[in-house]
mmCIF file of C-alpha atoms in Angstrom:
data_model
loop_
_atom_site.group_PDB
_atom_site.id
_atom_site.type_symbol
_atom_site.label_atom_id
_atom_site.label_comp_id
_atom_site.label_asym_id
_atom_site.label_seq_id
_atom_site.Cartn_x
_atom_site.Cartn_y
_atom_site.Cartn_z
ATOM 1 C CA MET O 1 109.899 40.333 151.147
ATOM 2 C CA LYS O 2 108.790 40.962 154.758
ATOM 3 C CA ILE O 3 108.641 44.743 153.853
ATOM 4 C CA HIS O 4 106.355 43.832 150.956
ATOM 5 C CA TYR O 5 103.998 42.030 153.100
ATOM 6 C CA ILE O 6 103.677 44.726 155.689
ATOM 7 C CA ASN O 7 103.146 47.084 152.911
ATOM 8 C CA MET O 8 100.238 44.952 151.346
ATOM 9 C CA LEU O 9 98.685 44.356 154.637
ATOM 10 C CA SER O 10 98.626 48.091 155.469
ATOM 11 C CA THR O 11 97.072 48.992 152.223
ATOM 12 C CA LEU O 12 94.347 46.118 152.822
ATOM 13 C CA LEU O 13 93.707 47.472 156.211
ATOM 14 C CA PHE O 14 93.379 50.933 155.126
ATOM 15 C CA CYS O 15 90.867 50.045 152.199
ATOM 16 C CA THR O 16 88.867 48.084 154.817
ATOM 17 C CA SER O 17 88.802 51.125 157.344
ATOM 18 C CA MET O 18 87.472 53.120 154.212
ATOM 19 C CA ALA O 19 84.896 50.452 153.759
ATOM 20 C CA PHE O 20 83.532 50.577 157.516
ATOM 21 C CA THR O 21 83.797 54.616 157.235
ATOM 22 C CA GLN O 22 81.048 54.290 154.490
ATOM 23 C CA GLN O 23 79.211 51.930 156.970
ATOM 24 C CA ILE O 24 78.771 49.099 154.495
ATOM 25 C CA ASN O 25 77.083 46.236 156.207
ATOM 26 C CA ASN O 26 77.076 42.609 155.764
ATOM 27 C CA SER O 27 74.020 42.564 153.288
ATOM 28 C CA ALA O 28 74.621 41.787 149.669
ATOM 29 C CA PRO O 29 75.791 44.825 147.535
ATOM 30 C CA ASN O 30 73.994 46.571 144.813
ATOM 31 C CA LYS O 31 75.081 44.937 141.870
ATOM 32 C CA ASN O 32 74.879 48.083 139.857
ATOM 33 C CA ASN O 33 76.991 49.904 142.420
ATOM 34 C CA ASN O 34 80.950 48.989 142.080
ATOM 35 C CA TRP O 35 82.012 50.684 145.202
ATOM 36 C CA GLU O 36 79.556 48.835 147.340
ATOM 37 C CA LYS O 37 80.712 45.529 145.926
ATOM 38 C CA PHE O 38 84.273 46.743 146.339
ATOM 39 C CA THR O 39 83.761 47.578 149.911
ATOM 40 C CA TYR O 40 81.591 44.287 150.494
ATOM 41 C CA ASP O 41 84.549 42.190 149.114
ATOM 42 C CA LEU O 42 87.149 44.189 151.280
ATOM 43 C CA ASN O 43 85.065 42.902 154.312
ATOM 44 C CA SER O 44 85.045 39.517 152.962
ATOM 45 C CA ILE O 45 89.020 39.469 152.292
ATOM 46 C CA VAL O 46 89.458 40.683 156.106
ATOM 47 C CA GLY O 47 86.641 38.178 157.253
ATOM 48 C CA GLY O 48 88.115 35.267 155.227
ATOM 49 C CA ILE O 49 91.673 35.974 156.795
ATOM 50 C CA GLY O 50 90.395 35.930 160.235
ATOM 51 C CA HIS O 51 88.252 32.788 159.464
ATOM 52 C CA ALA O 52 91.164 30.658 158.321
ATOM 53 C CA TYR O 53 93.139 31.359 161.533
ATOM 54 C CA VAL O 54 90.523 30.344 163.823
ATOM 55 C CA ARG O 55 89.399 27.457 161.511
ATOM 56 C CA PRO O 56 91.225 24.672 163.445
ATOM 57 C CA LEU O 57 89.280 25.440 166.667
ATOM 58 C CA SER O 58 86.390 23.926 164.952
ATOM 59 C CA TRP O 59 87.935 21.025 163.400
ATOM 60 C CA GLU O 60 85.803 17.913 163.005
ATOM 61 C CA GLU O 61 86.982 14.577 163.382
ATOM 62 C CA ASN O 62 87.567 13.757 159.613
ATOM 63 C CA GLN O 63 89.712 17.235 159.494
ATOM 64 C CA VAL O 64 91.876 16.339 162.748
ATOM 65 C CA GLY O 65 92.427 12.899 161.007
ATOM 66 C CA LEU O 66 93.781 14.632 158.000
ATOM 67 C CA PHE O 67 95.967 16.531 160.123
ATOM 68 C CA GLY O 68 97.240 13.886 161.922
ATOM 69 C CA GLY O 69 98.050 12.348 158.154
ATOM 70 C CA VAL O 70 100.004 15.428 157.319
ATOM 71 C CA VAL O 71 101.981 15.215 160.435
ATOM 72 C CA ILE O 72 102.915 11.577 159.764
ATOM 73 C CA GLY O 73 103.503 12.062 156.150
ATOM 74 C CA THR O 74 105.921 15.095 156.931
ATOM 75 C CA LEU O 75 107.854 12.923 159.476
ATOM 76 C CA GLY O 76 108.210 10.397 156.638
ATOM 77 C CA LEU O 77 109.443 12.863 154.151
ATOM 78 C CA TYR O 78 112.071 14.020 156.991
ATOM 79 C CA THR O 79 114.010 10.927 156.922
ATOM 80 C CA ILE O 80 114.727 11.518 153.396
ATOM 81 C CA ASP O 81 115.386 15.193 153.538
ATOM 82 C CA ASP O 82 118.736 14.993 152.736
ATOM 83 C CA GLU O 83 118.744 12.708 149.787
ATOM 84 C CA ALA O 84 115.742 14.472 148.360
ATOM 85 C CA ASP O 85 118.073 17.843 148.472
ATOM 86 C CA ARG O 86 120.888 16.328 146.791
ATOM 87 C CA TRP O 87 119.013 14.850 143.986
ATOM 88 C CA PHE O 88 116.935 18.038 143.235
ATOM 89 C CA ARG O 89 120.127 20.348 143.401
ATOM 90 C CA ASN O 90 121.402 17.946 140.851
ATOM 91 C CA GLN O 91 118.675 18.619 138.605
ATOM 92 C CA GLU O 92 119.125 22.440 138.376
ATOM 93 C CA PRO O 93 121.637 22.232 135.649
ATOM 94 C CA HIS O 94 119.306 20.895 133.180
ATOM 95 C CA ILE O 95 116.407 23.140 133.752
ATOM 96 C CA PRO O 96 115.463 25.698 131.365
ATOM 97 C CA LYS O 97 116.321 29.140 132.605
ATOM 98 C CA LEU O 98 112.660 30.166 131.448
ATOM 99 C CA ILE O 99 111.310 27.729 133.772
ATOM 100 C CA GLU O 100 113.133 28.919 136.936
ATOM 101 C CA ASP O 101 112.509 32.384 135.960
ATOM 102 C CA TYR O 102 108.745 31.634 136.020
ATOM 103 C CA GLY O 103 109.169 30.006 139.213
ATOM 104 C CA TRP O 104 110.701 32.854 140.755
ATOM 105 C CA TYR O 105 108.970 35.713 139.391
ATOM 106 C CA TYR O 106 105.089 34.049 139.850
ATOM 107 C CA GLY O 107 105.883 33.134 143.332
ATOM 108 C CA ASN O 108 107.142 36.722 144.174
ATOM 109 C CA PRO O 109 104.595 38.606 146.316
ATOM 110 C CA GLN O 110 104.249 41.686 144.024
ATOM 111 C CA ASN O 111 103.681 39.559 140.882
ATOM 112 C CA ASN O 112 101.350 37.210 142.976
ATOM 113 C CA TYR O 113 99.360 39.926 144.304
ATOM 114 C CA ALA O 114 99.166 41.618 140.878
ATOM 115 C CA PHE O 115 97.952 38.790 139.004
ATOM 116 C CA ASN O 116 95.220 38.263 141.844
ATOM 117 C CA GLY O 117 94.392 41.879 141.728
ATOM 118 C CA ILE O 118 93.961 41.551 137.815
ATOM 119 C CA VAL O 119 91.300 38.574 138.245
ATOM 120 C CA TYR O 120 89.538 40.500 140.994
ATOM 121 C CA LEU O 121 89.343 43.867 139.064
ATOM 122 C CA THR O 122 88.250 41.905 135.956
ATOM 123 C CA GLY O 123 85.188 40.347 137.628
ATOM 124 C CA LEU O 124 84.460 43.770 139.154
ATOM 125 C CA PHE O 125 84.482 45.788 136.283
ATOM 126 C CA THR O 126 82.850 43.153 133.983
ATOM 127 C CA ASN O 127 79.858 42.600 136.558
ATOM 128 C CA ASN O 128 81.107 38.858 136.626
ATOM 129 C CA ASP O 129 80.381 37.667 140.155
ATOM 130 C CA LYS O 130 81.860 34.368 139.608
ATOM 131 C CA ILE O 131 85.301 35.822 138.701
ATOM 132 C CA ARG O 132 85.082 38.708 141.311
ATOM 133 C CA ARG O 133 84.436 36.197 144.063
ATOM 134 C CA THR O 134 87.364 34.074 142.821
ATOM 135 C CA GLY O 135 89.697 37.246 142.939
ATOM 136 C CA VAL O 136 88.559 37.527 146.515
ATOM 137 C CA LEU O 137 89.565 33.973 147.353
ATOM 138 C CA MET O 138 92.729 34.238 145.829
ATOM 139 C CA ILE O 139 93.842 37.602 147.844
ATOM 140 C CA SER O 140 92.416 36.662 150.956
ATOM 141 C CA SER O 141 94.334 33.091 151.000
ATOM 142 C CA ALA O 142 97.400 34.650 149.462
ATOM 143 C CA THR O 143 97.340 37.203 152.354
ATOM 144 C CA ALA O 144 96.642 34.687 155.012
ATOM 145 C CA THR O 145 99.201 32.260 153.995
ATOM 146 C CA GLY O 146 101.572 34.906 153.459
ATOM 147 C CA LEU O 147 101.455 36.572 156.669
ATOM 148 C CA LEU O 148 101.398 33.222 158.526
ATOM 149 C CA GLN O 149 104.530 31.973 156.686
ATOM 150 C CA GLN O 150 106.487 35.208 157.435
ATOM 151 C CA ILE O 151 105.681 34.806 161.265
ATOM 152 C CA SER O 152 106.687 31.220 160.892
ATOM 153 C CA LYS O 153 110.123 31.718 159.161
ATOM 154 C CA SER O 154 111.223 33.754 162.387
ATOM 155 C CA LEU O 155 109.828 31.615 164.707
ATOM 156 C CA VAL O 156 111.102 27.919 163.414
ATOM 157 C CA GLY O 157 114.351 29.620 162.201
ATOM 158 C CA ARG O 158 115.220 26.581 159.875
ATOM 159 C CA ALA O 159 118.554 26.538 158.208
ATOM 160 C CA ARG O 160 118.250 26.570 154.421
ATOM 161 C CA PRO O 161 119.781 23.511 152.434
ATOM 162 C CA ARG O 162 122.211 25.828 150.246
ATOM 163 C CA THR O 163 123.932 27.094 153.625
ATOM 164 C CA GLY O 164 125.540 23.504 154.063
ATOM 165 C CA LEU O 165 123.822 23.185 157.569
ATOM 166 C CA LYS O 166 122.040 20.090 158.842
ATOM 167 C CA LYS O 167 118.245 19.633 158.216
ATOM 168 C CA ASN O 168 117.674 19.648 161.973
ATOM 169 C CA ASP O 169 119.648 23.212 162.554
ATOM 170 C CA PHE O 170 117.091 25.671 163.936
ATOM 171 C CA ARG O 171 117.963 29.190 164.925
ATOM 172 C CA PRO O 172 114.768 30.856 165.848
ATOM 173 C CA PHE O 173 114.378 34.652 165.548
ATOM 174 C CA GLN O 174 117.324 35.146 163.218
ATOM 175 C CA ARG O 175 117.221 38.216 160.718
ATOM 176 C CA ASN O 176 119.437 36.337 158.350
ATOM 177 C CA SER O 177 117.400 34.970 155.597
ATOM 178 C CA ASP O 178 119.564 31.662 155.800
ATOM 179 C CA PHE O 179 117.462 30.521 158.686
ATOM 180 C CA HIS O 180 114.168 31.149 156.979
ATOM 181 C CA SER O 181 113.754 27.843 155.463
ATOM 182 C CA PHE O 182 110.297 26.974 156.770
ATOM 183 C CA PRO O 183 107.735 27.463 155.571
ATOM 184 C CA SER O 184 108.375 28.452 151.620
ATOM 185 C CA GLY O 185 106.716 31.812 151.006
ATOM 186 C CA HIS O 186 106.950 31.261 147.058
ATOM 187 C CA THR O 187 105.199 27.589 147.219
ATOM 188 C CA ALA O 188 102.477 29.119 149.817
ATOM 189 C CA LEU O 189 101.532 32.027 147.478
ATOM 190 C CA ALA O 190 101.651 29.909 144.143
ATOM 191 C CA PHE O 191 99.682 26.864 145.407
ATOM 192 C CA SER O 192 97.313 28.699 147.122
ATOM 193 C CA ASN O 193 96.474 30.439 143.787
ATOM 194 C CA ALA O 194 96.652 27.318 142.046
ATOM 195 C CA HIS O 195 94.332 25.584 144.510
ATOM 196 C CA ALA O 196 92.045 28.513 144.421
ATOM 197 C CA LEU O 197 91.868 28.745 140.595
ATOM 198 C CA ALA O 198 91.406 24.998 140.054
ATOM 199 C CA LYS O 199 88.757 24.519 142.482
ATOM 200 C CA GLN O 200 86.547 26.765 139.747
ATOM 201 C CA PHE O 201 86.769 24.461 137.233
ATOM 202 C CA LYS O 202 85.437 20.867 136.474
ATOM 203 C CA ASN O 203 87.455 19.883 133.572
ATOM 204 C CA PRO O 204 90.210 17.593 134.895
ATOM 205 C CA TRP O 205 92.702 18.512 132.346
ATOM 206 C CA LEU O 206 92.300 22.169 133.061
ATOM 207 C CA LYS O 207 92.481 21.677 136.702
ATOM 208 C CA GLY O 208 95.557 19.602 135.996
ATOM 209 C CA GLY O 209 97.140 22.339 134.121
ATOM 210 C CA ILE O 210 96.707 24.866 136.725
ATOM 211 C CA TYR O 211 98.496 22.773 139.449
ATOM 212 C CA LEU O 212 101.053 21.985 137.024
ATOM 213 C CA LEU O 213 101.934 25.797 136.563
ATOM 214 C CA GLY O 214 101.129 26.120 140.400
ATOM 215 C CA SER O 215 103.837 23.582 141.291
ATOM 216 C CA ILE O 216 106.772 24.956 139.437
ATOM 217 C CA PRO O 217 107.702 27.797 141.870
ATOM 218 C CA PRO O 218 107.930 25.058 144.664
ATOM 219 C CA LEU O 219 110.335 22.961 142.408
ATOM 220 C CA THR O 220 112.458 25.868 141.685
ATOM 221 C CA ARG O 221 113.062 26.165 145.327
ATOM 222 C CA LEU O 222 114.366 22.676 145.625
ATOM 223 C CA TRP O 223 116.279 22.870 142.668
ATOM 224 C CA ASN O 224 118.136 25.903 143.869
ATOM 225 C CA GLY O 225 118.677 24.752 147.487
ATOM 226 C CA ALA O 226 116.223 27.230 149.051
ATOM 227 C CA HIS O 227 114.093 24.739 150.938
ATOM 228 C CA TRP O 228 113.954 21.265 152.112
ATOM 229 C CA LEU O 229 111.358 18.857 150.885
ATOM 230 C CA THR O 230 109.345 19.067 154.163
ATOM 231 C CA ASP O 231 109.316 22.696 153.869
ATOM 232 C CA ILE O 232 107.627 22.301 150.443
ATOM 233 C CA ALA O 233 105.171 19.692 151.461
ATOM 234 C CA LEU O 234 104.099 21.448 154.717
ATOM 235 C CA SER O 235 103.523 24.611 152.890
ATOM 236 C CA VAL O 236 101.335 23.081 150.109
ATOM 237 C CA ALA O 237 99.281 21.578 152.791
ATOM 238 C CA LEU O 238 99.076 24.839 154.593
ATOM 239 C CA SER O 239 97.916 26.492 151.230
ATOM 240 C CA ILE O 240 95.268 23.921 150.645
ATOM 241 C CA ALA O 241 93.896 23.873 154.366
ATOM 242 C CA THR O 242 93.658 27.868 154.095
ATOM 243 C CA VAL O 243 91.870 27.897 150.547
ATOM 244 C CA GLU O 244 89.432 25.406 151.947
ATOM 245 C CA ALA O 245 88.734 27.474 154.888
ATOM 246 C CA ILE O 246 88.371 30.627 153.239
ATOM 247 C CA ASP O 247 86.351 29.234 150.460
ATOM 248 C CA ASN O 248 83.750 27.923 153.017
ATOM 249 C CA TYR O 249 83.419 31.192 154.420
ATOM 250 C CA LEU O 250 83.109 32.871 151.110
ATOM 251 C CA ASP O 251 80.317 30.424 150.384
ATOM 252 C CA LYS O 252 78.328 31.924 153.307
ATOM 253 C CA ARG O 253 78.886 35.731 151.953
ATOM 254 C CA TYR O 254 78.413 34.823 148.119
ATOM 255 C CA GLY O 255 76.589 31.555 147.803
ATOM 256 C CA ASN O 256 78.059 28.201 146.933
ATOM 257 C CA PRO O 257 78.959 28.402 142.918
ATOM 258 C CA SER O 258 76.804 25.716 141.104
ATOM 259 C CA GLU O 259 78.186 23.063 138.569
ATOM 260 C CA GLN O 260 76.744 24.965 135.625
ATOM 261 C CA GLU O 261 78.542 28.218 136.505
ATOM 262 C CA LYS O 262 81.811 26.250 136.552
ATOM 263 C CA LEU O 263 81.002 25.048 133.295
ATOM 264 C CA ASN O 264 80.265 28.285 132.054
ATOM 265 C CA LEU O 265 83.507 29.818 133.631
ATOM 266 C CA GLU O 266 85.420 27.271 131.615
ATOM 267 C CA LYS O 267 84.116 28.164 128.520
ATOM 268 C CA ARG O 268 84.892 31.957 128.902
ATOM 269 C CA VAL O 269 88.390 31.556 130.141
ATOM 270 C CA SER O 270 91.425 30.501 128.333
ATOM 271 C CA TRP O 271 95.009 30.227 129.242
ATOM 272 C CA ARG O 272 98.169 30.373 127.545
ATOM 273 C CA LEU O 273 102.052 30.191 128.519
ATOM 274 C CA VAL O 274 103.756 33.344 127.066
ATOM 275 C CA LEU O 275 107.594 33.107 126.433
ATOM 276 C CA LYS O 276 109.519 36.249 125.846
ATOM 277 C CA THR O 277 113.242 37.044 125.785
ATOM 278 C CA SER O 278 112.648 38.985 128.955
ATOM 279 C CA GLY O 279 111.115 36.103 130.655
ATOM 280 C CA VAL O 280 108.027 33.855 130.947
ATOM 281 C CA GLY O 281 104.715 34.424 131.960
ATOM 282 C CA VAL O 282 100.740 33.086 131.869
ATOM 283 C CA ALA O 283 98.091 35.055 130.239
ATOM 284 C CA MET O 284 94.549 34.318 130.901
ATOM 285 C CA ASN O 285 91.852 35.593 128.498
ATOM 286 C CA PHE O 286 88.146 36.390 129.441
#
């Protein structure tokens, strides 16, 4: 998985260098020029990633309080990590294979980026600025969380539950993936996508459906003993914080979408679960 992130980052940096070579500035791009919009969006993606990483330096009092709440909540979950692991792993035999397959494939980096790219390119080539901005948010959020979780896995070196080792067994800088439990990459990618998408809609049922689909990959990682409950919880918190930070940054680049725009997008977008013998997926129709 690490190689995939390096390849994706290299591609992103190459495209961004092309944008700077073309001397595209930060002014709003020509709405009739897809190349200008594309290069502007690449700059937005890189800027959004950087903003997400430095955002904690400018947290206000309420955001520091939320961080403290996450820490306290995580410590509480840590006390039941062992019990939660046993309970979730006991559920795996009862989970339909289609659900497990969906959780694995959607949380996979290649598939995740492919979906994000489809959303972005749909907005770009249909001249739909709302969908295009959503694609930018999804790509930048996935990249920011993806790179951070890859670094954290090596630094923390927490043993996975399925190794049979204890929840407090930490061995930093191990190449062995058995010691890459924290945080969960599948969770970070899937839930950052879910939160970025859900923010675009007002309908609570639609938002709930998106979050439900985004919750399946984290659950599959608990069912198969790949992660502890605290790994999943902190990955979800990381995803939400990253999306919020980048979304605020993009507001300055693209403007804040109005409630009417959200309602219009709900009317244009429909979702359906696709079940096939070869696997399971989600279709989004514009």
